[in-house]
Short mmCIF file of C-alpha atoms in Angstrom, two decimals:
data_model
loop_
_atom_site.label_atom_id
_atom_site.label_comp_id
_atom_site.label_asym_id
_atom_site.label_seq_id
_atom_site.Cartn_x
_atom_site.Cartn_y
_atom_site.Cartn_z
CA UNK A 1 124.01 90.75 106.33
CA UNK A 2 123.59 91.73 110.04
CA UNK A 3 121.51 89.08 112.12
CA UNK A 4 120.87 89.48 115.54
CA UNK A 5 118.64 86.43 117.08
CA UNK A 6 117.21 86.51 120.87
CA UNK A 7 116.69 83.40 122.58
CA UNK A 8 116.20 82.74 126.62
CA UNK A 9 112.96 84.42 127.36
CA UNK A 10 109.95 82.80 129.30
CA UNK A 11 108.13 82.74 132.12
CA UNK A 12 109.98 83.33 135.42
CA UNK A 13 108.48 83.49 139.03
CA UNK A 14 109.25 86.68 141.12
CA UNK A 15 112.61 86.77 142.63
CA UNK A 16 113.72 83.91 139.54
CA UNK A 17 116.73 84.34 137.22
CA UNK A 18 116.65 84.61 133.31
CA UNK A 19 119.85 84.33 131.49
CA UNK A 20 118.86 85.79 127.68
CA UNK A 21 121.08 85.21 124.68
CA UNK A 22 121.85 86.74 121.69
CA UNK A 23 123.42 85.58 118.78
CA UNK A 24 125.25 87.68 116.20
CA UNK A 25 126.46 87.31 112.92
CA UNK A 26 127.28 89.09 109.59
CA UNK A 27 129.91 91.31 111.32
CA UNK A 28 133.18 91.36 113.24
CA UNK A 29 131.23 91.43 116.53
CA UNK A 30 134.29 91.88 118.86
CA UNK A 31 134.43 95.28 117.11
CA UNK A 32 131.24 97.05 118.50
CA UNK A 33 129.24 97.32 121.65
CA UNK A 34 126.22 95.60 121.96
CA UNK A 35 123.79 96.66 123.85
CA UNK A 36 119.85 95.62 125.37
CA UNK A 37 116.69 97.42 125.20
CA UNK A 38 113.45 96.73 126.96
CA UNK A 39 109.80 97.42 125.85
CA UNK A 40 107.08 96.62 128.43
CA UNK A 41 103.22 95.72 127.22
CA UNK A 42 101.94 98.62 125.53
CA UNK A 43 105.31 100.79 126.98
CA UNK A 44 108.09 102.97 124.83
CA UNK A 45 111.57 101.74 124.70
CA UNK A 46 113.76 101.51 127.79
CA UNK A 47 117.90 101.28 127.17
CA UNK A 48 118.73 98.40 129.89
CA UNK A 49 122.68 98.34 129.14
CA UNK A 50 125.67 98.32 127.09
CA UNK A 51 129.28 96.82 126.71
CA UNK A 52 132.46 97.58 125.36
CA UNK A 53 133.20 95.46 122.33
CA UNK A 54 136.35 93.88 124.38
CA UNK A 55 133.85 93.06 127.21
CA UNK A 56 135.98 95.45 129.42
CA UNK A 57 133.49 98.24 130.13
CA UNK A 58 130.11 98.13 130.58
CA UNK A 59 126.89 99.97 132.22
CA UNK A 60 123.13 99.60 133.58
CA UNK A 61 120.50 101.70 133.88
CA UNK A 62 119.12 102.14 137.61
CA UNK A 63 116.39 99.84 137.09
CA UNK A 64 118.80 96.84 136.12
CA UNK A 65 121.86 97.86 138.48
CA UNK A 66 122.91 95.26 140.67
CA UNK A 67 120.42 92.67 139.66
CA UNK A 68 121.35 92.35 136.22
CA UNK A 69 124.57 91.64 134.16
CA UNK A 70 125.73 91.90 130.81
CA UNK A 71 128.31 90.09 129.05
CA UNK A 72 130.16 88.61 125.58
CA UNK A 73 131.66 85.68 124.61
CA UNK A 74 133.76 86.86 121.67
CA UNK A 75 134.70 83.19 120.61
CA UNK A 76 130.82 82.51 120.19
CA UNK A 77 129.46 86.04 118.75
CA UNK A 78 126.94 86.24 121.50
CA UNK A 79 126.20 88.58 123.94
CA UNK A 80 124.19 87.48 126.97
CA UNK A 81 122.18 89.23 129.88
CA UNK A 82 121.72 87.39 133.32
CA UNK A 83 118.74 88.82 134.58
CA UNK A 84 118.36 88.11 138.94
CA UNK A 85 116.23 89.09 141.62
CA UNK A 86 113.41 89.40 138.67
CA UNK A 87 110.16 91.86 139.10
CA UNK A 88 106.90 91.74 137.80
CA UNK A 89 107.80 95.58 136.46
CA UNK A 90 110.42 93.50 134.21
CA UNK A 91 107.75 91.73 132.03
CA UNK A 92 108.90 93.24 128.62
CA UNK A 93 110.15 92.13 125.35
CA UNK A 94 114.01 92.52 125.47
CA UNK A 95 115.99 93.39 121.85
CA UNK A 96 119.37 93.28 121.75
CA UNK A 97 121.18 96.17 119.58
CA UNK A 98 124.31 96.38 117.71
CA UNK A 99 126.19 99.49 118.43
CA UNK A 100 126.89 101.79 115.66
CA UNK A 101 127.75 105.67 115.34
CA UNK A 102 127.26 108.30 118.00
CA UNK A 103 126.13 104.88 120.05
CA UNK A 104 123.22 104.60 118.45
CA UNK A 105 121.98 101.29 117.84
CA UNK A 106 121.79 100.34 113.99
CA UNK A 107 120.50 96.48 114.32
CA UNK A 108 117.80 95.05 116.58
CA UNK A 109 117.45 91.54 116.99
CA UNK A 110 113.39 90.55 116.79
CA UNK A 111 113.27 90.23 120.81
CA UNK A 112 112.93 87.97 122.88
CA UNK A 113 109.67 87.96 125.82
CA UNK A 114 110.23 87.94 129.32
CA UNK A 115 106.89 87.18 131.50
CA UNK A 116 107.60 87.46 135.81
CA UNK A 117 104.49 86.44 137.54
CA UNK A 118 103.64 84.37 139.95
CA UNK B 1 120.60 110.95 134.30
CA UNK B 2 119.59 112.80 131.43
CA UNK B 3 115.77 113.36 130.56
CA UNK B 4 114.36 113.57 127.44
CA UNK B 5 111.24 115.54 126.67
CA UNK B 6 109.63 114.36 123.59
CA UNK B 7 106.14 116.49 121.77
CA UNK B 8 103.59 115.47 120.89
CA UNK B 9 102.98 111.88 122.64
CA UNK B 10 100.19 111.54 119.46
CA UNK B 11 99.80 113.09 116.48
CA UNK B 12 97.31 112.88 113.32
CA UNK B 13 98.64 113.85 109.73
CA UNK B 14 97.64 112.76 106.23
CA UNK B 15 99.33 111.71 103.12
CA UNK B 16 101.80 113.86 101.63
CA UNK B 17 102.07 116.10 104.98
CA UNK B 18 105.20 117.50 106.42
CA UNK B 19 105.36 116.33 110.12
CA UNK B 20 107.98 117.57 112.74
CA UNK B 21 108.56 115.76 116.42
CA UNK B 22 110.38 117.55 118.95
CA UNK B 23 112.88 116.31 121.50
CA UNK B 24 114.46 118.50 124.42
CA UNK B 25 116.99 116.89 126.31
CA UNK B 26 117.55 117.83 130.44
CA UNK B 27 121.03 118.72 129.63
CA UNK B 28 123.27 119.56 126.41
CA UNK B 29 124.10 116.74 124.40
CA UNK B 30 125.93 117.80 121.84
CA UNK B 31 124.92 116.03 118.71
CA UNK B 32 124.47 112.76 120.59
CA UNK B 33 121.01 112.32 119.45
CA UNK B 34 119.07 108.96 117.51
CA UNK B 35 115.88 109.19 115.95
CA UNK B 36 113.82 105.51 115.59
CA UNK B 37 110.42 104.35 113.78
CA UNK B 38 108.84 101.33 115.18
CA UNK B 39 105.98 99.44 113.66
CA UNK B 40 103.50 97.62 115.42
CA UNK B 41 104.86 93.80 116.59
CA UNK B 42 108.38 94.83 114.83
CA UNK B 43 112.17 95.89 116.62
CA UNK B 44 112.65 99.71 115.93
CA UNK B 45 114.64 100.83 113.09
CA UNK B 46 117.37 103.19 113.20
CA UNK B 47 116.48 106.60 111.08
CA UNK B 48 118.97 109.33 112.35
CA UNK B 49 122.05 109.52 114.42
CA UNK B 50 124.33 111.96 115.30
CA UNK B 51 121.02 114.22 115.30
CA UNK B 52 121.11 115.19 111.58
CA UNK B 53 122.41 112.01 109.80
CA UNK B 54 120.86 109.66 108.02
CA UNK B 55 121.21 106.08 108.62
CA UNK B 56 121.98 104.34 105.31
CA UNK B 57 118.56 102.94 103.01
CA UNK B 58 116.61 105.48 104.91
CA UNK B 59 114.29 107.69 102.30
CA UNK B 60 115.43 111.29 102.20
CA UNK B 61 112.14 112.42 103.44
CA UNK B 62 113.60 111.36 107.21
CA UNK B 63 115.56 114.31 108.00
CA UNK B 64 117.04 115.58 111.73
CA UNK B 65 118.23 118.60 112.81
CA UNK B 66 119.15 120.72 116.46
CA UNK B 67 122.17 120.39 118.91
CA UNK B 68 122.52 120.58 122.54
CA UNK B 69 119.05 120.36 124.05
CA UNK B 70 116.54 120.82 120.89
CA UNK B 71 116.02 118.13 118.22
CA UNK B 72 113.78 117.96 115.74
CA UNK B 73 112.70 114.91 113.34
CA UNK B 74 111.09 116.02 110.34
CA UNK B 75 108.83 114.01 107.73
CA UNK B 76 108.83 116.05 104.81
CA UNK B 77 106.20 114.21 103.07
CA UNK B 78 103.93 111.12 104.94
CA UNK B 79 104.27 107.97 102.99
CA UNK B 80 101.39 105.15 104.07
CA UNK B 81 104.80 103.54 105.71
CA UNK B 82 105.72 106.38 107.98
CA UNK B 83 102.61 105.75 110.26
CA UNK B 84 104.47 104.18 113.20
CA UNK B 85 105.78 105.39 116.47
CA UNK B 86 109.12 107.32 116.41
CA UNK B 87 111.80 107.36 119.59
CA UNK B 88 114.29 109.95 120.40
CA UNK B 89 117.03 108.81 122.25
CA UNK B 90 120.12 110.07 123.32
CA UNK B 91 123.32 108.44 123.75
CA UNK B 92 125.99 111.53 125.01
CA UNK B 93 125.92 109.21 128.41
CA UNK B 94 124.90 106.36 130.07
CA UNK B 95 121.91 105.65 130.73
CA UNK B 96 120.84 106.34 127.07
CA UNK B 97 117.42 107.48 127.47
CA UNK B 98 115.18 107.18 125.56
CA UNK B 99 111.67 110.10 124.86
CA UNK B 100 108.46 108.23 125.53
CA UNK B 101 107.79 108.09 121.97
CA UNK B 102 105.13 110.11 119.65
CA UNK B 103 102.63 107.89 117.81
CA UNK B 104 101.65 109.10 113.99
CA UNK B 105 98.29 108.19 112.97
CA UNK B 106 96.65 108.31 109.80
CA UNK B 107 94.02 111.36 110.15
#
């Protein structure tokens, strides 16, 4: 069985750093690309990024684009997203998403909250 | 980056009705189109990719259909469990934007 389980979230000050985590299991994770979403307070869903099963190719939407970065650790079957330079207009709950056919994303971790204010 | 034009934001049905959503995209996309129901407090849930197909242990009453710019997600008949907000998305390129959602409420 797919599990997907986000951990790393809190409060962080304007201008802090977040580095969120997700762990994976119940399939060969190096074989798909994972990717984040974003939902802020009351908001619809916003894709954030993706990467390349390998690792070797990934992109951001505008709003994350230099001041965030994805990444995998194969070894460990997580998938991580260092978060700098952090807004208040990033408060959201972040899901991370296993990537399936026609890159949609067939898993969602439960999410993980992520609170900037001072 | 590719827009996505989703109708209506809100809409009120009742038991046993058949519902359609719309979804225009800014640009062709092919087939590259994702349908997904969300529940209050819950992740969202994968119904339909590839704009007409659907995702496996998804009821048959989930259906999708269109290609290039005009999707549509059809209910055929409301269950109590299909009151939730539904997401198109499409993923023919990065960023994979996402519609701003339509909320179906119980009339």
């Amino acid at each position: 069985e797919v599990h997907l389980v986000e951990s790393g979230g809190g409060l962080a000050q304007p201008g802090g750093s977040l580095r969120l985590s997700c762990a994976a299991s119940g399939f060969i994770f190096s074989s798909y690309a994972m990717s984040w979403v974003r939902q802020a307070p009351e908001k619809g869903l916003e894709w954030v990024s993706v990467i390349s099963g390998s690792g070797g190719s990934t992109y951001y939407a505008d709003s994350a684009k230099g001041r965030f970065t994805i990444s995998r650790d194969n070894s460990k079957n997580t998938l991580y997203l260092q978060m700098n330079s952090l807004r208040a207009e990033d408060t959201a709950v972040y899901y991370c998403a296993k990537g399936s056919y026609y890159d949609s994303q067939d898993y969602w971790g439960q999410g993980t909250l992520v609170t900037v204010s001072s | 980056d590719i827009q996505m034009t989703q109708s209506p934001s809100s809409l009120s049905a009742s038991v046993g009705d058949r519902v359609t959503i719309t979804c225009r995209a800014s640009q062709g996309i092919s087939s590259y189109l994702n349908w997904y129901q969300q529940k209050p407090g819950k992740a969202p849930k994968l119904l339909i990719y590839g704009a007409s197909s659907l995702q496996s242990g998804v009821p048959s009453r989930f259906s999708g259909s269109g290609s290039g710019t005009d999707f549509t997600l059809t209910i055929s008949s409301l269950q109590p469990e299909d009151f939730a907000a539904y997401y198109c998305q499409q993923s023919s390129s990065t960023p994979y934007t996402f519609g701003r959602g339509t909320k179906l409420e119980i009339k």
